[in-house]
PDB file of C-alpha atoms in Angstrom:
ATOM      1  CA  MET W1485      12.343 170.632 148.239  1.00 75.00           C
ATOM      2  CA  ASP W1486      13.366 173.719 150.347  1.00 87.00           C
ATOM      3  CA  ILE W1487      11.676 176.872 150.340  1.00 89.00           C
ATOM      4  CA  GLN W1488      13.427 178.163 147.182  1.00 92.00           C
ATOM      5  CA  GLU W1489      13.045 175.054 145.241  1.00 93.00           C
ATOM      6  CA  LEU W1490       9.060 174.784 146.296  1.00 92.00           C
ATOM      7  CA  LYS W1491       8.754 178.717 145.098  1.00 95.00           C
ATOM      8  CA  GLN W1492      10.465 177.760 141.930  1.00 96.00           C
ATOM      9  CA  ALA W1493       8.033 174.928 141.423  1.00 96.00           C
ATOM     10  CA  ILE W1494       5.186 176.836 142.029  1.00 97.00           C
ATOM     11  CA  ILE W1495       6.014 179.538 139.597  1.00 96.00           C
ATOM     12  CA  GLU W1496       6.647 176.846 137.103  1.00 96.00           C
ATOM     13  CA  GLU W1497       3.150 174.911 137.607  1.00 96.00           C
ATOM     14  CA  LYS W1498       0.901 178.590 137.836  1.00 96.00           C
ATOM     15  CA  GLU W1499       2.916 179.265 134.426  1.00 95.00           C
ATOM     16  CA  LYS W1500       2.403 175.986 132.912  1.00 94.00           C
ATOM     17  CA  GLY W1501      -1.121 175.616 133.815  1.00 94.00           C
ATOM     18  CA  GLY W1502      -2.054 179.159 132.929  1.00 96.00           C
ATOM     19  CA  VAL W1503      -3.150 179.808 136.604  1.00 97.00           C
ATOM     20  CA  LEU W1504      -3.511 183.303 138.280  1.00 97.00           C
ATOM     21  CA  ILE W1505      -2.572 182.964 141.862  1.00 98.00           C
ATOM     22  CA  LEU W1506      -4.602 185.323 144.247  1.00 98.00           C
ATOM     23  CA  ALA W1507      -3.305 186.190 147.812  1.00 97.00           C
ATOM     24  CA  HIS W1508      -4.862 188.055 150.653  1.00 96.00           C
ATOM     25  CA  THR W1509      -2.285 190.423 152.326  1.00 94.00           C
ATOM     26  CA  TYR W1510      -2.760 188.342 155.670  1.00 95.00           C
ATOM     27  CA  GLN W1511      -1.086 185.644 154.091  1.00 95.00           C
ATOM     28  CA  HIS W1512       2.372 184.381 155.149  1.00 92.00           C
ATOM     29  CA  PRO W1513       5.177 186.527 153.484  1.00 91.00           C
ATOM     30  CA  ASP W1514       6.456 183.256 151.535  1.00 94.00           C
ATOM     31  CA  VAL W1515       2.924 182.903 150.090  1.00 96.00           C
ATOM     32  CA  LEU W1516       2.809 186.973 148.847  1.00 95.00           C
ATOM     33  CA  GLU W1517       5.832 186.221 146.891  1.00 95.00           C
ATOM     34  CA  VAL W1518       4.649 183.517 144.639  1.00 97.00           C
ATOM     35  CA  ALA W1519       1.154 185.344 144.142  1.00 97.00           C
ATOM     36  CA  ASP W1520       0.468 187.383 140.995  1.00 97.00           C
ATOM     37  CA  ILE W1521      -2.042 189.853 142.691  1.00 96.00           C
ATOM     38  CA  VAL W1522      -1.900 190.857 146.661  1.00 95.00           C
ATOM     39  CA  GLY W1523      -4.660 192.820 148.179  1.00 92.00           C
ATOM     40  CA  ASP W1524      -7.939 192.973 150.029  1.00 90.00           C
ATOM     41  CA  SER W1525     -10.711 190.439 149.471  1.00 89.00           C
ATOM     42  CA  TYR W1526     -12.680 192.387 147.005  1.00 91.00           C
ATOM     43  CA  ALA W1527      -9.846 193.951 145.339  1.00 91.00           C
ATOM     44  CA  LEU W1528      -8.746 190.649 144.445  1.00 94.00           C
ATOM     45  CA  SER W1529     -11.903 189.481 143.029  1.00 93.00           C
ATOM     46  CA  LYS W1530     -12.316 192.629 140.809  1.00 91.00           C
ATOM     47  CA  ALA W1531      -8.823 192.265 139.586  1.00 92.00           C
ATOM     48  CA  THR W1532      -9.794 188.692 138.311  1.00 93.00           C
ATOM     49  CA  GLN W1533     -12.368 190.310 136.151  1.00 92.00           C
ATOM     50  CA  ASN W1534      -9.358 191.806 133.693  1.00 89.00           C
ATOM     51  CA  VAL W1535      -7.044 189.090 133.424  1.00 93.00           C
ATOM     52  CA  PRO W1536      -6.757 186.435 130.531  1.00 94.00           C
ATOM     53  CA  GLN W1537      -6.204 183.392 132.789  1.00 95.00           C
ATOM     54  CA  LYS W1538      -9.339 180.818 133.178  1.00 95.00           C
ATOM     55  CA  LYS W1539      -8.357 179.470 136.358  1.00 97.00           C
ATOM     56  CA  VAL W1540      -7.855 181.085 139.503  1.00 97.00           C
ATOM     57  CA  LEU W1541      -6.226 179.864 142.628  1.00 98.00           C
ATOM     58  CA  MET W1542      -7.314 181.841 145.900  1.00 98.00           C
ATOM     59  CA  CYS W1543      -4.588 182.022 148.869  1.00 98.00           C
ATOM     60  CA  GLY W1544      -7.428 183.221 151.279  1.00 96.00           C
ATOM     61  CA  VAL W1545     -10.580 181.764 152.959  1.00 97.00           C
ATOM     62  CA  ARG W1546     -13.714 180.373 151.276  1.00 97.00           C
ATOM     63  CA  PHE W1547     -15.813 183.597 150.960  1.00 97.00           C
ATOM     64  CA  MET W1548     -12.880 185.191 149.128  1.00 97.00           C
ATOM     65  CA  ALA W1549     -12.872 182.671 146.631  1.00 97.00           C
ATOM     66  CA  GLU W1550     -16.609 182.283 146.342  1.00 97.00           C
ATOM     67  CA  THR W1551     -16.886 186.426 145.501  1.00 97.00           C
ATOM     68  CA  VAL W1552     -14.308 185.859 142.572  1.00 97.00           C
ATOM     69  CA  LYS W1553     -16.779 183.058 141.325  1.00 97.00           C
ATOM     70  CA  ILE W1554     -19.561 185.560 141.896  1.00 97.00           C
ATOM     71  CA  LEU W1555     -17.674 187.926 139.600  1.00 96.00           C
ATOM     72  CA  SER W1556     -16.097 185.683 137.375  1.00 97.00           C
ATOM     73  CA  PRO W1557     -18.166 182.765 136.766  1.00 97.00           C
ATOM     74  CA  GLU W1558     -16.727 181.577 133.564  1.00 97.00           C
ATOM     75  CA  LYS W1559     -13.402 181.081 135.551  1.00 97.00           C
ATOM     76  CA  GLU W1560     -12.362 177.834 137.578  1.00 97.00           C
ATOM     77  CA  VAL W1561     -11.819 179.055 141.091  1.00 98.00           C
ATOM     78  CA  LEU W1562      -9.701 177.102 143.438  1.00 98.00           C
ATOM     79  CA  LEU W1563      -9.187 177.638 147.302  1.00 98.00           C
ATOM     80  CA  SER W1564      -5.676 176.871 148.314  1.00 97.00           C
ATOM     81  CA  HIS W1565      -7.160 175.054 151.435  1.00 96.00           C
ATOM     82  CA  ALA W1566     -10.220 173.451 151.782  1.00 95.00           C
ATOM     83  CA  ASP W1567     -11.031 173.980 155.046  1.00 96.00           C
ATOM     84  CA  ALA W1568      -9.814 177.792 155.383  1.00 96.00           C
ATOM     85  CA  GLY W1569     -13.175 179.311 156.142  1.00 95.00           C
ATOM     86  CA  CYS W1570     -14.065 182.765 157.839  1.00 95.00           C
ATOM     87  CA  PRO W1571     -15.834 182.675 161.477  1.00 94.00           C
ATOM     88  CA  MET W1572     -17.241 186.137 160.903  1.00 95.00           C
ATOM     89  CA  ALA W1573     -18.681 184.999 157.533  1.00 94.00           C
ATOM     90  CA  GLU W1574     -19.765 182.157 158.621  1.00 93.00           C
ATOM     91  CA  GLN W1575     -21.338 183.101 161.882  1.00 92.00           C
ATOM     92  CA  LEU W1576     -25.128 183.951 160.842  1.00 95.00           C
ATOM     93  CA  ASP W1577     -27.557 181.708 159.849  1.00 95.00           C
ATOM     94  CA  PRO W1578     -29.061 182.848 156.660  1.00 97.00           C
ATOM     95  CA  ALA W1579     -32.557 181.579 158.093  1.00 97.00           C
ATOM     96  CA  GLU W1580     -32.291 184.696 160.650  1.00 97.00           C
ATOM     97  CA  VAL W1581     -31.666 187.346 158.206  1.00 97.00           C
ATOM     98  CA  ARG W1582     -34.499 186.150 155.999  1.00 97.00           C
ATOM     99  CA  ARG W1583     -36.854 186.132 159.171  1.00 98.00           C
ATOM    100  CA  TYR W1584     -35.352 189.720 159.876  1.00 98.00           C
ATOM    101  CA  ARG W1585     -36.410 190.745 156.229  1.00 96.00           C
ATOM    102  CA  GLU W1586     -39.702 189.404 156.357  1.00 97.00           C
ATOM    103  CA  ALA W1587     -40.411 191.087 159.944  1.00 98.00           C
ATOM    104  CA  HIS W1588     -39.081 194.450 158.732  1.00 98.00           C
ATOM    105  CA  PRO W1589     -40.001 194.737 155.007  1.00 95.00           C
ATOM    106  CA  GLY W1590     -38.932 198.777 155.133  1.00 96.00           C
ATOM    107  CA  HIS W1591     -35.208 198.036 156.424  1.00 98.00           C
ATOM    108  CA  ALA W1592     -32.385 197.811 153.889  1.00 98.00           C
ATOM    109  CA  VAL W1593     -29.988 194.857 154.357  1.00 98.00           C
ATOM    110  CA  CYS W1594     -26.269 196.087 154.074  1.00 98.00           C
ATOM    111  CA  ALA W1595     -23.927 192.887 154.044  1.00 98.00           C
ATOM    112  CA  TYR W1596     -19.980 193.504 154.542  1.00 97.00           C
ATOM    113  CA  VAL W1597     -18.273 191.972 151.442  1.00 95.00           C
ATOM    114  CA  ASN W1598     -16.605 189.428 154.281  1.00 95.00           C
ATOM    115  CA  THR W1599     -19.428 187.011 154.139  1.00 96.00           C
ATOM    116  CA  THR W1600     -20.814 184.093 152.424  1.00 97.00           C
ATOM    117  CA  ALA W1601     -22.447 183.966 149.087  1.00 97.00           C
ATOM    118  CA  GLU W1602     -25.996 182.884 150.837  1.00 97.00           C
ATOM    119  CA  LEU W1603     -25.864 186.225 152.802  1.00 98.00           C
ATOM    120  CA  LYS W1604     -24.838 188.405 150.137  1.00 98.00           C
ATOM    121  CA  ALA W1605     -27.699 187.068 148.079  1.00 98.00           C
ATOM    122  CA  LEU W1606     -30.232 188.130 151.055  1.00 97.00           C
ATOM    123  CA  ALA W1607     -28.833 191.532 151.064  1.00 98.00           C
ATOM    124  CA  ASP W1608     -29.662 194.511 149.309  1.00 97.00           C
ATOM    125  CA  VAL W1609     -26.135 196.051 148.984  1.00 97.00           C
ATOM    126  CA  CYS W1610     -22.602 194.831 149.662  1.00 97.00           C
ATOM    127  CA  VAL W1611     -20.085 197.130 151.329  1.00 97.00           C
ATOM    128  CA  THR W1612     -16.278 197.032 152.097  1.00 96.00           C
ATOM    129  CA  SER W1613     -14.350 198.355 155.099  1.00 95.00           C
ATOM    130  CA  SER W1614     -13.461 201.283 153.227  1.00 93.00           C
ATOM    131  CA  SER W1615     -16.783 201.961 151.346  1.00 95.00           C
ATOM    132  CA  ALA W1616     -19.289 201.265 154.175  1.00 96.00           C
ATOM    133  CA  VAL W1617     -19.727 204.701 155.540  1.00 96.00           C
ATOM    134  CA  GLU W1618     -20.181 206.240 152.228  1.00 96.00           C
ATOM    135  CA  ILE W1619     -22.658 203.400 150.709  1.00 96.00           C
ATOM    136  CA  VAL W1620     -24.714 203.436 153.904  1.00 97.00           C
ATOM    137  CA  SER W1621     -24.882 207.251 153.865  1.00 97.00           C
ATOM    138  CA  ARG W1622     -26.329 206.978 150.339  1.00 96.00           C
ATOM    139  CA  LEU W1623     -29.369 204.450 151.190  1.00 96.00           C
ATOM    140  CA  PRO W1624     -32.531 205.914 151.051  1.00 96.00           C
ATOM    141  CA  GLN W1625     -33.671 203.861 153.940  1.00 97.00           C
ATOM    142  CA  GLU W1626     -32.916 205.270 157.653  1.00 98.00           C
ATOM    143  CA  ASP W1627     -33.078 201.568 159.232  1.00 98.00           C
ATOM    144  CA  ILE W1628     -30.358 199.264 157.888  1.00 98.00           C
ATOM    145  CA  LEU W1629     -29.456 195.942 159.125  1.00 98.00           C
ATOM    146  CA  PHE W1630     -25.669 195.585 158.730  1.00 98.00           C
ATOM    147  CA  ILE W1631     -24.107 192.042 158.703  1.00 98.00           C
ATOM    148  CA  PRO W1632     -22.119 190.370 159.727  1.00 97.00           C
ATOM    149  CA  ASP W1633     -19.763 192.521 161.535  1.00 98.00           C
ATOM    150  CA  LYS W1634     -21.200 194.142 164.725  1.00 98.00           C
ATOM    151  CA  ASN W1635     -18.017 196.010 164.898  1.00 98.00           C
ATOM    152  CA  LEU W1636     -17.989 197.713 161.721  1.00 98.00           C
ATOM    153  CA  GLY W1637     -21.722 198.256 162.047  1.00 98.00           C
ATOM    154  CA  THR W1638     -20.925 200.235 165.147  1.00 98.00           C
ATOM    155  CA  PHE W1639     -18.380 202.286 163.473  1.00 98.00           C
ATOM    156  CA  VAL W1640     -20.896 202.878 160.526  1.00 98.00           C
ATOM    157  CA  GLN W1641     -23.544 204.159 162.936  1.00 98.00           C
ATOM    158  CA  GLN W1642     -20.648 206.372 164.930  1.00 98.00           C
ATOM    159  CA  MET W1643     -19.987 208.081 161.463  1.00 97.00           C
ATOM    160  CA  LEU W1644     -23.537 208.508 160.482  1.00 98.00           C
ATOM    161  CA  PRO W1645     -25.927 209.275 163.130  1.00 97.00           C
ATOM    162  CA  GLN W1646     -28.571 209.983 161.392  1.00 97.00           C
ATOM    163  CA  LYS W1647     -29.063 206.352 160.392  1.00 98.00           C
ATOM    164  CA  ARG W1648     -30.496 203.515 162.313  1.00 98.00           C
ATOM    165  CA  ILE W1649     -27.913 200.422 162.037  1.00 98.00           C
ATOM    166  CA  HIS W1650     -29.124 197.539 163.482  1.00 98.00           C
ATOM    167  CA  LEU W1651     -26.902 194.687 164.331  1.00 98.00           C
ATOM    168  CA  MET W1652     -26.688 190.849 164.805  1.00 97.00           C
ATOM    169  CA  ASP W1653     -24.088 188.987 166.907  1.00 94.00           C
ATOM    170  CA  GLY W1654     -21.443 188.640 164.378  1.00 96.00           C
ATOM    171  CA  TYR W1655     -17.201 189.474 164.479  1.00 97.00           C
ATOM    172  CA  CYS W1656     -13.915 188.406 163.585  1.00 97.00           C
ATOM    173  CA  PRO W1657     -12.523 186.887 166.599  1.00 96.00           C
ATOM    174  CA  VAL W1658      -9.112 188.261 165.543  1.00 96.00           C
ATOM    175  CA  HIS W1659     -10.168 191.712 165.704  1.00 97.00           C
ATOM    176  CA  ASN W1660     -12.909 191.865 168.250  1.00 97.00           C
ATOM    177  CA  ALA W1661     -10.357 190.717 170.990  1.00 96.00           C
ATOM    178  CA  ILE W1662      -8.753 194.200 170.784  1.00 97.00           C
ATOM    179  CA  THR W1663      -9.421 196.241 173.830  1.00 97.00           C
ATOM    180  CA  ALA W1664      -9.226 200.147 174.665  1.00 98.00           C
ATOM    181  CA  GLN W1665      -6.729 198.907 177.312  1.00 97.00           C
ATOM    182  CA  MET W1666      -4.597 197.360 174.841  1.00 97.00           C
ATOM    183  CA  ILE W1667      -4.297 200.510 172.869  1.00 97.00           C
ATOM    184  CA  GLU W1668      -3.410 202.497 175.891  1.00 97.00           C
ATOM    185  CA  GLU W1669      -0.666 200.188 176.951  1.00 97.00           C
ATOM    186  CA  ALA W1670       0.644 200.193 173.556  1.00 97.00           C
ATOM    187  CA  ARG W1671       0.727 203.668 173.496  1.00 97.00           C
ATOM    188  CA  ARG W1672       2.818 203.842 176.925  1.00 97.00           C
ATOM    189  CA  ALA W1673       5.065 201.321 175.415  1.00 97.00           C
ATOM    190  CA  HIS W1674       5.840 203.419 172.109  1.00 97.00           C
ATOM    191  CA  PRO W1675       5.459 206.948 172.913  1.00 95.00           C
ATOM    192  CA  GLY W1676       4.627 209.310 170.198  1.00 94.00           C
ATOM    193  CA  ALA W1677       3.689 206.434 167.895  1.00 97.00           C
ATOM    194  CA  LYS W1678       0.326 206.461 165.968  1.00 97.00           C
ATOM    195  CA  VAL W1679      -2.301 203.796 166.255  1.00 98.00           C
ATOM    196  CA  ALA W1680      -3.523 202.394 162.893  1.00 98.00           C
ATOM    197  CA  ILE W1681      -6.487 199.923 163.425  1.00 98.00           C
ATOM    198  CA  HIS W1682      -8.901 198.164 161.590  1.00 98.00           C
ATOM    199  CA  PRO W1683     -12.673 199.061 162.010  1.00 98.00           C
ATOM    200  CA  GLU W1684     -13.492 195.387 162.576  1.00 98.00           C
ATOM    201  CA  CYS W1685     -12.339 196.249 166.218  1.00 98.00           C
ATOM    202  CA  PRO W1686     -14.813 197.442 169.002  1.00 98.00           C
ATOM    203  CA  TYR W1687     -15.417 200.917 168.754  1.00 98.00           C
ATOM    204  CA  GLU W1688     -13.909 201.383 172.392  1.00 98.00           C
ATOM    205  CA  ALA W1689     -10.563 200.706 170.582  1.00 98.00           C
ATOM    206  CA  VAL W1690     -11.221 202.224 167.303  1.00 98.00           C
ATOM    207  CA  ARG W1691     -11.851 205.673 168.645  1.00 98.00           C
ATOM    208  CA  LEU W1692      -8.504 205.786 170.507  1.00 98.00           C
ATOM    209  CA  ALA W1693      -6.536 205.167 167.228  1.00 98.00           C
ATOM    210  CA  ASP W1694      -5.066 208.133 165.201  1.00 97.00           C
ATOM    211  CA  MET W1695      -6.722 206.152 161.588  1.00 97.00           C
ATOM    212  CA  ALA W1696      -8.972 203.747 161.422  1.00 97.00           C
ATOM    213  CA  GLY W1697      -9.523 202.069 157.947  1.00 96.00           C
ATOM    214  CA  SER W1698      -9.182 199.019 155.591  1.00 95.00           C
ATOM    215  CA  THR W1699      -6.338 196.705 154.798  1.00 94.00           C
ATOM    216  CA  LYS W1700      -5.382 198.912 152.160  1.00 93.00           C
ATOM    217  CA  GLU W1701      -6.082 202.031 153.858  1.00 95.00           C
ATOM    218  CA  ILE W1702      -3.685 200.978 156.779  1.00 95.00           C
ATOM    219  CA  LEU W1703      -1.041 200.197 154.200  1.00 94.00           C
ATOM    220  CA  ASP W1704      -1.487 203.434 152.470  1.00 95.00           C
ATOM    221  CA  TYR W1705      -1.493 205.209 155.637  1.00 95.00           C
ATOM    222  CA  ILE W1706       2.149 203.788 156.513  1.00 95.00           C
ATOM    223  CA  HIS W1707       3.675 203.626 152.861  1.00 92.00           C
ATOM    224  CA  LYS W1708       2.875 207.837 152.960  1.00 92.00           C
ATOM    225  CA  GLY W1709       4.289 208.607 156.253  1.00 84.00           C
ATOM    226  CA  ASP W1710       7.410 207.945 158.388  1.00 85.00           C
ATOM    227  CA  ASP W1711       5.607 208.146 161.767  1.00 90.00           C
ATOM    228  CA  GLU W1712       6.177 205.156 163.920  1.00 96.00           C
ATOM    229  CA  VAL W1713       2.950 203.201 163.782  1.00 97.00           C
ATOM    230  CA  ILE W1714       1.388 200.355 166.118  1.00 98.00           C
ATOM    231  CA  ILE W1715      -0.575 198.321 164.179  1.00 98.00           C
ATOM    232  CA  ALA W1716      -3.958 196.963 165.382  1.00 98.00           C
ATOM    233  CA  THR W1717      -5.044 194.370 162.750  1.00 97.00           C
ATOM    234  CA  GLU W1718      -4.122 190.842 161.617  1.00 96.00           C
ATOM    235  CA  ARG W1719      -0.474 190.232 162.055  1.00 94.00           C
ATOM    236  CA  GLY W1720       0.120 189.294 158.446  1.00 93.00           C
ATOM    237  CA  VAL W1721       0.055 192.992 157.592  1.00 94.00           C
ATOM    238  CA  TYR W1722       3.050 193.981 159.875  1.00 94.00           C
ATOM    239  CA  ASP W1723       5.106 190.510 158.650  1.00 92.00           C
ATOM    240  CA  ASP W1724       4.925 192.125 155.194  1.00 89.00           C
ATOM    241  CA  LEU W1725       5.528 195.822 156.223  1.00 92.00           C
ATOM    242  CA  VAL W1726       8.457 194.913 158.153  1.00 91.00           C
ATOM    243  CA  ARG W1727      10.352 193.281 155.203  1.00 88.00           C
ATOM    244  CA  LYS W1728       9.823 196.434 153.208  1.00 89.00           C
ATOM    245  CA  TYR W1729      10.851 198.886 155.972  1.00 91.00           C
ATOM    246  CA  PRO W1730      13.688 197.286 157.926  1.00 90.00           C
ATOM    247  CA  GLY W1731      14.467 199.714 160.602  1.00 88.00           C
ATOM    248  CA  ARG W1732      11.195 201.767 161.014  1.00 92.00           C
ATOM    249  CA  GLY W1733       9.611 201.997 164.214  1.00 95.00           C
ATOM    250  CA  LEU W1734       6.365 199.480 163.378  1.00 97.00           C
ATOM    251  CA  TYR W1735       4.748 197.583 166.196  1.00 97.00           C
ATOM    252  CA  GLN W1736       2.385 194.949 165.841  1.00 97.00           C
ATOM    253  CA  LEU W1737      -0.370 195.199 168.522  1.00 96.00           C
ATOM    254  CA  GLU W1738      -0.964 192.129 170.889  1.00 91.00           C
ATOM    255  CA  PRO W1739       0.914 189.722 168.185  1.00 87.00           C
ATOM    256  CA  ASP W1740      -0.110 186.376 170.047  1.00 84.00           C
ATOM    257  CA  CYS W1741      -3.718 187.037 169.178  1.00 87.00           C
ATOM    258  CA  MET W1742      -3.581 188.963 166.436  1.00 93.00           C
ATOM    259  CA  THR W1743      -3.183 185.915 163.837  1.00 94.00           C
ATOM    260  CA  CYS W1744      -6.120 184.502 161.862  1.00 95.00           C
ATOM    261  CA  ARG W1745      -5.609 180.592 161.982  1.00 94.00           C
ATOM    262  CA  ASP W1746      -7.648 180.318 158.861  1.00 96.00           C
ATOM    263  CA  MET W1747      -5.497 182.732 156.576  1.00 95.00           C
ATOM    264  CA  LYS W1748      -2.560 180.980 157.788  1.00 94.00           C
ATOM    265  CA  LYS W1749      -3.847 177.577 157.072  1.00 96.00           C
ATOM    266  CA  THR W1750      -2.425 178.207 153.192  1.00 97.00           C
ATOM    267  CA  THR W1751       1.114 177.212 153.081  1.00 96.00           C
ATOM    268  CA  LEU W1752       3.784 177.023 150.176  1.00 96.00           C
ATOM    269  CA  GLN W1753       2.997 173.151 150.253  1.00 96.00           C
ATOM    270  CA  GLY W1754      -0.655 173.710 149.988  1.00 97.00           C
ATOM    271  CA  VAL W1755      -0.247 176.163 146.919  1.00 97.00           C
ATOM    272  CA  TYR W1756       1.963 173.488 145.231  1.00 97.00           C
ATOM    273  CA  ASP W1757      -0.762 170.677 145.799  1.00 97.00           C
ATOM    274  CA  ALA W1758      -3.522 172.949 144.845  1.00 97.00           C
ATOM    275  CA  LEU W1759      -1.666 173.448 141.189  1.00 96.00           C
ATOM    276  CA  THR W1760      -0.916 169.901 140.822  1.00 96.00           C
ATOM    277  CA  GLY W1761      -4.256 168.543 141.603  1.00 94.00           C
ATOM    278  CA  LYS W1762      -3.127 166.954 144.812  1.00 94.00           C
ATOM    279  CA  GLY W1763      -5.334 169.548 147.295  1.00 95.00           C
ATOM    280  CA  GLY W1764      -7.295 172.741 147.413  1.00 95.00           C
ATOM    281  CA  LEU W1765     -10.941 172.848 146.793  1.00 97.00           C
ATOM    282  CA  VAL W1766     -13.139 173.878 143.401  1.00 97.00           C
ATOM    283  CA  ILE W1767     -15.746 176.396 144.226  1.00 98.00           C
ATOM    284  CA  GLU W1768     -19.020 175.685 142.735  1.00 97.00           C
ATOM    285  CA  LEU W1769     -21.988 178.019 143.331  1.00 97.00           C
ATOM    286  CA  ASP W1770     -25.705 177.470 142.312  1.00 97.00           C
ATOM    287  CA  GLU W1771     -26.174 179.862 139.316  1.00 97.00           C
ATOM    288  CA  ALA W1772     -29.451 181.262 140.976  1.00 98.00           C
ATOM    289  CA  LEU W1773     -27.590 182.007 144.262  1.00 98.00           C
ATOM    290  CA  ARG W1774     -24.560 183.575 142.295  1.00 97.00           C
ATOM    291  CA  LYS W1775     -26.568 185.684 140.415  1.00 97.00           C
ATOM    292  CA  ALA W1776     -28.565 187.115 143.480  1.00 97.00           C
ATOM    293  CA  ALA W1777     -25.217 187.582 145.429  1.00 97.00           C
ATOM    294  CA  ARG W1778     -23.990 189.574 142.472  1.00 97.00           C
ATOM    295  CA  GLY W1779     -26.918 191.862 142.575  1.00 97.00           C
ATOM    296  CA  SER W1780     -25.824 193.264 146.121  1.00 97.00           C
ATOM    297  CA  ILE W1781     -22.272 193.671 144.772  1.00 96.00           C
ATOM    298  CA  ASP W1782     -23.803 195.357 141.657  1.00 95.00           C
ATOM    299  CA  ASN W1783     -25.767 197.950 143.890  1.00 95.00           C
ATOM    300  CA  MET W1784     -22.369 198.399 145.698  1.00 93.00           C
ATOM    301  CA  LEU W1785     -21.041 200.069 142.763  1.00 89.00           C
ATOM    302  CA  LYS W1786     -24.031 201.680 141.899  1.00 87.00           C
ATOM    303  CA  TYR W1787     -23.924 203.685 145.509  1.00 86.00           C
ATOM    304  CA  GLY W1788     -20.376 204.371 144.779  1.00 76.00           C
ATOM    305  CA  GLY W1789     -18.318 201.391 146.073  1.00 62.00           C
ATOM    306  CA  ARG W1790     -15.165 200.896 144.464  1.00 61.00           C
TER     307      ARG W1790
END
C-alpha cells in the first residue's frame, strides 16, 4: 500500500474496531493525520477519560500509554511500538527514590508526569511542565525532591527561590543537548527571531529564550503571534508547524540532534499492525501500583494541575 492507501486502511480499521488513536505532538505528521486526538502526554491521557471507545492506541512512548491506563483502567490500552521507551522516564531506579524517601522523611517527592508508573507511585504529587512551578509553590514542604528531570527541576528552582529543590541525574537526552552557544548562534543566524524553548533544556539555554514552556505553550505562543521563531524543542513541533504556516519564518534549532528516536519508532505501518493485532504492546499494570500512581496524579489536580 502507498501512504494514502495505508492512511485510509488505518481509518477503516480504527472505525471497525472502535479504537481511539492518540498521538503525541512529536510524532511524524503522517501519524498525526490518522489520530483522533493530538497533544501533550498528560492532555492525551486526560482526554481519554471522556470518550466512549473502550480500546485506545497510543502513538507515543511507554510512560504515556501507562498514564492512560492509570487514569482509564477499564480501557484496553495499546502502545503502537513495543520498544518505544523514554530514556528520561526510565533513567532513575525506583529503589534509589525509595532510599531517598527513607533518609528524608520530611521532604516531598514531586514527579514529572514524564516518568514511569513505578516512580509516580513513589511520589507525593505529579506535575506537568506547564504546572510544575505553580504546584511546587503550593506544596507545604520547603524541601522537594524533583524527579526525574534535573533541567525542569532547575527551572522550578529558579522560579521559586524560597524552595529547596533536590535533584537526581535524570534528563531528556534530546533537550539536554541544547547549549547557550546554540541559542546565541541561532539568534545571529536569524536576527530578530524570538526563541521558544522547552524547560527540559539546561537552564543556561532556557534563560536566553524569549519564552519557556510546554509543547502546548510553545504551540500557543506561535499560533497567537506572527513573529519569526526559533523552536528549541523536539523537531516534531517544527515539522507540524511548517505545514500549517508555510512561508512563515520558523526555524528548528539544531535539527540534526533534536529528534527523539523513540518517538519516531512509530510509523504508519506500525499503527496499522497494532490495529490488526500484528504489532504493538498491550499495557498491563498491577492494580496496587496503578492506584498508588493515580494518587500522585490526583494530588496534582488538588494543587491546581490541569
